[in-house]
Amino acid sequence: MKNPIVIPLLLVGLFALASTTSAGEANLTRFGPKTFERERGKPQDYSATFNAIDGPADLVIYDDGIKNARIKINGVDVVRARDFRGNGEFTVPLHLYPENTIEVSVRGKPGGRLAVRVTQFTEAEINVRAKMYFGVNTSD
């Protein structure tokens, strides 16, 4: 004869494991995506502020015909004219702070575009109370 207390103990243990807090990974966009175009007239300068977590991040740049631009993060040149090839995507590692500034200066001939995004990988606490599935049979 089986012990009648074993099954309830197993169920309690299963629910205890299902209700634990776990960490989830996230790749967060801290700025953008924002597209900057080189239009006719004087070169344009843009600036913006954004928040982040103190730590490493990536500046993701999609270059569509830009041959001369400059990007500063927190006053530091992170991308210069020599980094642009005219087409393609590239990534620049950087360090972010809780409050950040980005400055984009688009130069060169009119007609090109530049898409900029700042991403940051982090771990986040995910409070999962239970993982349950109730199968309902709707077929007769």
Short mmCIF file of N, CA and C in Angstrom, two decimals:
data_model
loop_
_atom_site.label_atom_id
_atom_site.label_comp_id
_atom_site.label_asym_id
_atom_site.label_seq_id
_atom_site.Cartn_x
_atom_site.Cartn_y
_atom_site.Cartn_z
N MET A 1 0.84 -1.17 0.00
CA MET A 1 0.00 0.00 0.00
C MET A 1 0.89 1.25 0.00
N LYS A 2 0.52 2.23 -0.85
CA LYS A 2 1.32 3.44 -0.97
C LYS A 2 0.96 4.42 0.14
N ASN A 3 1.94 5.22 0.49
CA ASN A 3 1.74 6.22 1.52
C ASN A 3 0.86 7.34 0.96
N PRO A 4 -0.30 7.65 1.54
CA PRO A 4 -1.21 8.65 1.00
C PRO A 4 -0.68 10.08 1.12
N ILE A 5 0.36 10.31 1.85
CA ILE A 5 0.88 11.66 2.02
C ILE A 5 1.90 12.04 0.94
N VAL A 6 2.41 11.07 0.17
CA VAL A 6 3.46 11.33 -0.81
C VAL A 6 2.96 12.25 -1.94
N ILE A 7 1.80 11.99 -2.49
CA ILE A 7 1.29 12.79 -3.61
C ILE A 7 1.03 14.24 -3.18
N PRO A 8 0.37 14.51 -2.07
CA PRO A 8 0.20 15.91 -1.66
C PRO A 8 1.54 16.62 -1.43
N LEU A 9 2.53 15.93 -0.87
CA LEU A 9 3.84 16.55 -0.67
C LEU A 9 4.51 16.87 -2.01
N LEU A 10 4.37 15.99 -2.98
CA LEU A 10 4.92 16.26 -4.30
C LEU A 10 4.25 17.47 -4.95
N LEU A 11 2.94 17.59 -4.80
CA LEU A 11 2.22 18.73 -5.36
C LEU A 11 2.65 20.04 -4.69
N VAL A 12 2.80 20.02 -3.37
CA VAL A 12 3.25 21.21 -2.66
C VAL A 12 4.65 21.60 -3.13
N GLY A 13 5.53 20.64 -3.29
CA GLY A 13 6.88 20.91 -3.77
C GLY A 13 6.88 21.47 -5.18
N LEU A 14 6.02 20.95 -6.04
CA LEU A 14 5.93 21.44 -7.41
C LEU A 14 5.47 22.89 -7.44
N PHE A 15 4.44 23.24 -6.66
CA PHE A 15 3.97 24.62 -6.62
C PHE A 15 5.00 25.55 -5.98
N ALA A 16 5.76 25.07 -5.02
CA ALA A 16 6.80 25.89 -4.41
C ALA A 16 7.88 26.23 -5.42
N LEU A 17 8.25 25.27 -6.25
CA LEU A 17 9.25 25.53 -7.29
C LEU A 17 8.71 26.47 -8.36
N ALA A 18 7.45 26.33 -8.71
CA ALA A 18 6.85 27.15 -9.76
C ALA A 18 6.68 28.60 -9.32
N SER A 19 6.60 28.84 -8.03
CA SER A 19 6.35 30.20 -7.57
C SER A 19 7.62 30.96 -7.20
N THR A 20 8.77 30.43 -7.53
CA THR A 20 10.01 31.13 -7.19
C THR A 20 10.27 32.28 -8.15
N THR A 21 11.09 33.19 -7.73
CA THR A 21 11.48 34.32 -8.56
C THR A 21 12.68 33.91 -9.39
N SER A 22 12.66 34.26 -10.66
CA SER A 22 13.78 33.93 -11.52
C SER A 22 14.25 35.19 -12.25
N ALA A 23 15.50 35.14 -12.69
CA ALA A 23 16.05 36.28 -13.43
C ALA A 23 15.90 36.03 -14.91
N GLY A 24 15.50 37.06 -15.63
CA GLY A 24 15.38 36.97 -17.07
C GLY A 24 16.35 37.95 -17.72
N GLU A 25 16.82 37.59 -18.89
CA GLU A 25 17.75 38.45 -19.60
C GLU A 25 16.98 39.31 -20.59
N ALA A 26 17.43 40.53 -20.77
CA ALA A 26 16.76 41.45 -21.69
C ALA A 26 17.79 42.31 -22.41
N ASN A 27 17.57 42.52 -23.69
CA ASN A 27 18.39 43.44 -24.46
C ASN A 27 17.53 44.68 -24.70
N LEU A 28 17.75 45.71 -23.91
CA LEU A 28 16.89 46.89 -23.90
C LEU A 28 17.38 47.96 -24.86
N THR A 29 16.45 48.63 -25.52
CA THR A 29 16.79 49.78 -26.34
C THR A 29 16.71 51.02 -25.45
N ARG A 30 17.83 51.69 -25.28
CA ARG A 30 17.90 52.87 -24.41
C ARG A 30 17.66 54.17 -25.18
N PHE A 31 18.01 54.16 -26.47
CA PHE A 31 17.77 55.32 -27.32
C PHE A 31 17.46 54.83 -28.72
N GLY A 32 16.47 55.45 -29.36
CA GLY A 32 16.15 55.14 -30.75
C GLY A 32 15.22 53.97 -30.90
N PRO A 33 15.17 53.41 -32.07
CA PRO A 33 15.95 53.81 -33.23
C PRO A 33 15.51 55.17 -33.75
N LYS A 34 16.49 55.96 -34.13
CA LYS A 34 16.25 57.31 -34.63
C LYS A 34 17.02 57.46 -35.94
N THR A 35 16.35 57.98 -36.96
CA THR A 35 16.98 58.18 -38.26
C THR A 35 17.31 59.65 -38.46
N PHE A 36 18.53 59.89 -38.90
CA PHE A 36 19.00 61.24 -39.20
C PHE A 36 19.31 61.30 -40.69
N GLU A 37 18.85 62.35 -41.36
CA GLU A 37 19.08 62.49 -42.79
C GLU A 37 19.92 63.72 -43.07
N ARG A 38 20.77 63.59 -44.08
CA ARG A 38 21.55 64.75 -44.53
C ARG A 38 20.75 65.43 -45.62
N GLU A 39 20.16 66.57 -45.28
CA GLU A 39 19.34 67.32 -46.22
C GLU A 39 20.15 68.48 -46.80
N ARG A 40 19.57 69.14 -47.76
CA ARG A 40 20.23 70.30 -48.38
C ARG A 40 20.40 71.42 -47.35
N GLY A 41 21.39 72.26 -47.58
CA GLY A 41 21.63 73.37 -46.67
C GLY A 41 22.78 73.05 -45.72
N LYS A 42 22.81 73.77 -44.63
CA LYS A 42 23.86 73.57 -43.63
C LYS A 42 23.74 72.18 -43.01
N PRO A 43 24.88 71.60 -42.61
CA PRO A 43 24.83 70.31 -41.90
C PRO A 43 24.02 70.42 -40.62
N GLN A 44 23.34 69.35 -40.27
CA GLN A 44 22.49 69.37 -39.09
C GLN A 44 23.20 68.75 -37.89
N ASP A 45 22.92 69.33 -36.73
CA ASP A 45 23.39 68.79 -35.46
C ASP A 45 22.17 68.46 -34.61
N TYR A 46 22.17 67.28 -34.00
CA TYR A 46 21.06 66.83 -33.16
C TYR A 46 21.61 66.45 -31.80
N SER A 47 20.79 66.59 -30.77
CA SER A 47 21.18 66.11 -29.44
C SER A 47 19.94 65.64 -28.70
N ALA A 48 20.15 64.69 -27.81
CA ALA A 48 19.05 64.14 -27.00
C ALA A 48 19.64 63.57 -25.72
N THR A 49 18.79 63.37 -24.74
CA THR A 49 19.20 62.72 -23.49
C THR A 49 18.40 61.44 -23.34
N PHE A 50 18.98 60.48 -22.62
CA PHE A 50 18.29 59.22 -22.35
C PHE A 50 18.84 58.61 -21.07
N ASN A 51 18.04 57.75 -20.46
CA ASN A 51 18.42 57.07 -19.21
C ASN A 51 18.85 55.64 -19.49
N ALA A 52 19.67 55.12 -18.60
CA ALA A 52 20.17 53.75 -18.73
C ALA A 52 20.64 53.26 -17.37
N ILE A 53 21.19 52.06 -17.38
CA ILE A 53 21.82 51.49 -16.19
C ILE A 53 23.32 51.72 -16.32
N ASP A 54 23.99 52.05 -15.26
CA ASP A 54 25.43 52.24 -15.28
C ASP A 54 26.09 50.94 -15.72
N GLY A 55 26.72 50.94 -16.90
CA GLY A 55 27.37 49.73 -17.37
C GLY A 55 27.55 49.70 -18.88
N PRO A 56 28.01 48.55 -19.40
CA PRO A 56 28.30 48.43 -20.83
C PRO A 56 27.03 48.47 -21.68
N ALA A 57 27.22 48.92 -22.92
CA ALA A 57 26.11 49.01 -23.88
C ALA A 57 26.70 49.00 -25.29
N ASP A 58 25.83 49.03 -26.29
CA ASP A 58 26.25 49.07 -27.68
C ASP A 58 25.55 50.19 -28.42
N LEU A 59 26.29 50.88 -29.25
CA LEU A 59 25.74 51.85 -30.18
C LEU A 59 25.64 51.13 -31.52
N VAL A 60 24.42 50.94 -32.01
CA VAL A 60 24.19 50.23 -33.27
C VAL A 60 23.87 51.28 -34.33
N ILE A 61 24.64 51.26 -35.41
CA ILE A 61 24.52 52.28 -36.45
C ILE A 61 24.25 51.60 -37.79
N TYR A 62 23.22 52.07 -38.48
CA TYR A 62 22.97 51.64 -39.85
C TYR A 62 23.25 52.82 -40.76
N ASP A 63 24.24 52.67 -41.60
CA ASP A 63 24.73 53.72 -42.48
C ASP A 63 24.15 53.50 -43.88
N ASP A 64 23.34 54.43 -44.35
CA ASP A 64 22.73 54.35 -45.68
C ASP A 64 23.15 55.57 -46.50
N GLY A 65 24.38 55.53 -46.99
CA GLY A 65 24.86 56.60 -47.85
C GLY A 65 25.53 57.75 -47.14
N ILE A 66 25.81 57.62 -45.86
CA ILE A 66 26.50 58.68 -45.12
C ILE A 66 28.00 58.44 -45.21
N LYS A 67 28.73 59.48 -45.56
CA LYS A 67 30.18 59.35 -45.64
C LYS A 67 30.89 60.21 -44.62
N ASN A 68 30.12 61.09 -43.95
CA ASN A 68 30.76 61.99 -43.00
C ASN A 68 29.76 62.33 -41.89
N ALA A 69 29.98 61.77 -40.73
CA ALA A 69 29.13 62.07 -39.57
C ALA A 69 29.98 61.89 -38.31
N ARG A 70 29.44 62.38 -37.22
CA ARG A 70 30.14 62.29 -35.94
C ARG A 70 29.10 62.04 -34.86
N ILE A 71 29.39 61.11 -33.96
CA ILE A 71 28.48 60.81 -32.86
C ILE A 71 29.26 60.88 -31.55
N LYS A 72 28.70 61.62 -30.61
CA LYS A 72 29.29 61.72 -29.28
C LYS A 72 28.29 61.15 -28.28
N ILE A 73 28.82 60.41 -27.32
CA ILE A 73 28.03 59.93 -26.18
C ILE A 73 28.68 60.52 -24.94
N ASN A 74 27.91 61.28 -24.18
CA ASN A 74 28.40 61.94 -22.97
C ASN A 74 29.66 62.76 -23.23
N GLY A 75 29.67 63.46 -24.37
CA GLY A 75 30.78 64.35 -24.71
C GLY A 75 32.00 63.69 -25.31
N VAL A 76 31.99 62.37 -25.47
CA VAL A 76 33.14 61.64 -26.01
C VAL A 76 32.83 61.19 -27.43
N ASP A 77 33.76 61.49 -28.36
CA ASP A 77 33.61 61.02 -29.74
C ASP A 77 33.68 59.50 -29.77
N VAL A 78 32.61 58.85 -30.20
CA VAL A 78 32.61 57.39 -30.31
C VAL A 78 32.58 56.94 -31.76
N VAL A 79 32.12 57.82 -32.66
CA VAL A 79 32.12 57.54 -34.09
C VAL A 79 32.53 58.81 -34.81
N ARG A 80 33.48 58.66 -35.74
CA ARG A 80 33.98 59.81 -36.51
C ARG A 80 33.78 59.54 -38.00
N ALA A 81 34.12 60.53 -38.80
CA ALA A 81 33.92 60.43 -40.25
C ALA A 81 34.61 59.20 -40.84
N ARG A 82 35.78 58.85 -40.37
CA ARG A 82 36.53 57.72 -40.93
C ARG A 82 35.85 56.37 -40.69
N ASP A 83 34.89 56.31 -39.75
CA ASP A 83 34.20 55.06 -39.44
C ASP A 83 33.10 54.73 -40.44
N PHE A 84 32.71 55.68 -41.27
CA PHE A 84 31.62 55.47 -42.22
C PHE A 84 32.14 55.01 -43.57
N ARG A 85 31.49 54.00 -44.12
CA ARG A 85 31.88 53.45 -45.41
C ARG A 85 30.82 53.75 -46.48
N GLY A 86 29.70 54.31 -46.08
CA GLY A 86 28.65 54.64 -47.04
C GLY A 86 27.47 53.70 -47.03
N ASN A 87 27.63 52.49 -46.54
CA ASN A 87 26.53 51.53 -46.44
C ASN A 87 26.87 50.44 -45.43
N GLY A 88 25.84 49.95 -44.73
CA GLY A 88 26.04 48.83 -43.83
C GLY A 88 25.77 49.17 -42.38
N GLU A 89 25.85 48.14 -41.55
CA GLU A 89 25.60 48.28 -40.12
C GLU A 89 26.87 47.97 -39.36
N PHE A 90 27.11 48.72 -38.31
CA PHE A 90 28.23 48.41 -37.43
C PHE A 90 27.86 48.78 -36.00
N THR A 91 28.60 48.19 -35.06
CA THR A 91 28.33 48.35 -33.63
C THR A 91 29.57 48.89 -32.94
N VAL A 92 29.34 49.80 -32.01
CA VAL A 92 30.43 50.39 -31.23
C VAL A 92 30.13 50.15 -29.75
N PRO A 93 31.02 49.46 -29.02
CA PRO A 93 30.80 49.28 -27.58
C PRO A 93 31.02 50.59 -26.83
N LEU A 94 30.23 50.80 -25.79
CA LEU A 94 30.39 52.00 -24.98
C LEU A 94 29.94 51.75 -23.55
N HIS A 95 30.16 52.74 -22.70
CA HIS A 95 29.76 52.66 -21.29
C HIS A 95 28.70 53.74 -21.05
N LEU A 96 27.59 53.33 -20.43
CA LEU A 96 26.51 54.27 -20.14
C LEU A 96 26.44 54.57 -18.65
N TYR A 97 25.80 55.67 -18.35
CA TYR A 97 25.55 56.12 -16.98
C TYR A 97 24.04 56.24 -16.78
N PRO A 98 23.58 56.50 -15.57
CA PRO A 98 22.13 56.66 -15.38
C PRO A 98 21.51 57.75 -16.26
N GLU A 99 22.24 58.85 -16.50
CA GLU A 99 21.78 59.91 -17.40
C GLU A 99 22.83 60.11 -18.48
N ASN A 100 22.40 60.11 -19.75
CA ASN A 100 23.33 60.16 -20.88
C ASN A 100 22.88 61.17 -21.91
N THR A 101 23.85 61.65 -22.69
CA THR A 101 23.53 62.52 -23.83
C THR A 101 24.12 61.91 -25.09
N ILE A 102 23.41 62.10 -26.19
CA ILE A 102 23.92 61.70 -27.50
C ILE A 102 23.86 62.92 -28.40
N GLU A 103 24.95 63.13 -29.13
CA GLU A 103 25.04 64.23 -30.09
C GLU A 103 25.40 63.63 -31.44
N VAL A 104 24.60 63.94 -32.45
CA VAL A 104 24.82 63.43 -33.80
C VAL A 104 24.98 64.62 -34.73
N SER A 105 26.07 64.62 -35.47
CA SER A 105 26.34 65.67 -36.45
C SER A 105 26.46 65.01 -37.82
N VAL A 106 25.54 65.31 -38.73
CA VAL A 106 25.52 64.70 -40.06
C VAL A 106 26.09 65.70 -41.06
N ARG A 107 27.19 65.31 -41.70
CA ARG A 107 27.89 66.17 -42.65
C ARG A 107 27.89 65.51 -44.03
N GLY A 108 28.68 66.05 -44.93
CA GLY A 108 28.83 65.44 -46.25
C GLY A 108 27.74 65.86 -47.22
N LYS A 109 27.64 65.13 -48.34
CA LYS A 109 26.68 65.45 -49.38
C LYS A 109 25.26 65.12 -48.94
N PRO A 110 24.29 65.92 -49.36
CA PRO A 110 22.89 65.62 -49.04
C PRO A 110 22.44 64.30 -49.66
N GLY A 111 21.48 63.66 -48.99
CA GLY A 111 20.88 62.45 -49.53
C GLY A 111 21.07 61.20 -48.70
N GLY A 112 22.03 61.16 -47.83
CA GLY A 112 22.26 59.96 -47.03
C GLY A 112 21.41 59.93 -45.77
N ARG A 113 21.30 58.73 -45.19
CA ARG A 113 20.57 58.56 -43.93
C ARG A 113 21.42 57.75 -42.96
N LEU A 114 21.13 57.96 -41.70
CA LEU A 114 21.87 57.30 -40.63
C LEU A 114 20.87 56.91 -39.54
N ALA A 115 20.76 55.62 -39.24
CA ALA A 115 19.88 55.16 -38.17
C ALA A 115 20.74 54.80 -36.96
N VAL A 116 20.34 55.29 -35.80
CA VAL A 116 21.12 55.12 -34.57
C VAL A 116 20.24 54.53 -33.48
N ARG A 117 20.81 53.56 -32.77
CA ARG A 117 20.11 52.94 -31.64
C ARG A 117 21.14 52.58 -30.58
N VAL A 118 20.79 52.79 -29.31
CA VAL A 118 21.66 52.39 -28.19
C VAL A 118 20.96 51.26 -27.46
N THR A 119 21.65 50.12 -27.34
CA THR A 119 21.08 48.97 -26.66
C THR A 119 21.93 48.61 -25.45
N GLN A 120 21.27 47.97 -24.48
CA GLN A 120 21.98 47.56 -23.27
C GLN A 120 21.42 46.23 -22.81
N PHE A 121 22.31 45.27 -22.59
CA PHE A 121 21.94 43.95 -22.11
C PHE A 121 21.88 43.98 -20.59
N THR A 122 20.83 43.41 -20.02
CA THR A 122 20.69 43.41 -18.56
C THR A 122 19.93 42.18 -18.11
N GLU A 123 19.97 41.93 -16.84
CA GLU A 123 19.16 40.88 -16.23
C GLU A 123 18.08 41.55 -15.40
N ALA A 124 16.88 41.02 -15.48
CA ALA A 124 15.75 41.59 -14.75
C ALA A 124 15.07 40.50 -13.94
N GLU A 125 14.64 40.86 -12.77
CA GLU A 125 13.90 39.92 -11.94
C GLU A 125 12.49 39.76 -12.50
N ILE A 126 12.10 38.53 -12.68
CA ILE A 126 10.75 38.23 -13.17
C ILE A 126 10.04 37.46 -12.06
N ASN A 127 9.02 38.05 -11.51
CA ASN A 127 8.27 37.40 -10.43
C ASN A 127 7.19 36.51 -11.02
N VAL A 128 7.48 35.23 -11.06
CA VAL A 128 6.53 34.26 -11.58
C VAL A 128 5.93 33.53 -10.38
N ARG A 129 4.64 33.65 -10.22
CA ARG A 129 3.98 33.00 -9.09
C ARG A 129 3.65 31.55 -9.37
N ALA A 130 3.23 31.25 -10.57
CA ALA A 130 2.90 29.87 -10.91
C ALA A 130 2.84 29.73 -12.42
N LYS A 131 3.20 28.56 -12.87
CA LYS A 131 3.07 28.23 -14.29
C LYS A 131 2.05 27.10 -14.36
N MET A 132 0.89 27.42 -14.87
CA MET A 132 -0.17 26.41 -14.91
C MET A 132 -0.80 26.37 -16.30
N TYR A 133 -1.34 25.23 -16.63
CA TYR A 133 -2.07 25.07 -17.87
C TYR A 133 -3.33 24.28 -17.56
N PHE A 134 -4.44 24.85 -17.95
CA PHE A 134 -5.71 24.16 -17.78
C PHE A 134 -6.21 23.80 -19.17
N GLY A 135 -6.08 22.56 -19.53
CA GLY A 135 -6.55 22.10 -20.84
C GLY A 135 -8.06 21.92 -20.82
N VAL A 136 -8.71 22.59 -21.73
CA VAL A 136 -10.16 22.47 -21.84
C VAL A 136 -10.46 21.77 -23.15
N ASN A 137 -11.11 20.67 -23.06
CA ASN A 137 -11.47 19.91 -24.25
C ASN A 137 -12.79 20.44 -24.77
N THR A 138 -12.76 21.10 -25.92
CA THR A 138 -13.98 21.68 -26.47
C THR A 138 -14.58 20.84 -27.58
N SER A 139 -13.92 19.76 -27.92
CA SER A 139 -14.48 18.90 -28.98
C SER A 139 -15.41 17.87 -28.37
N ASP A 140 -16.45 17.56 -29.08
CA ASP A 140 -17.40 16.54 -28.60
C ASP A 140 -17.27 15.26 -29.36
#
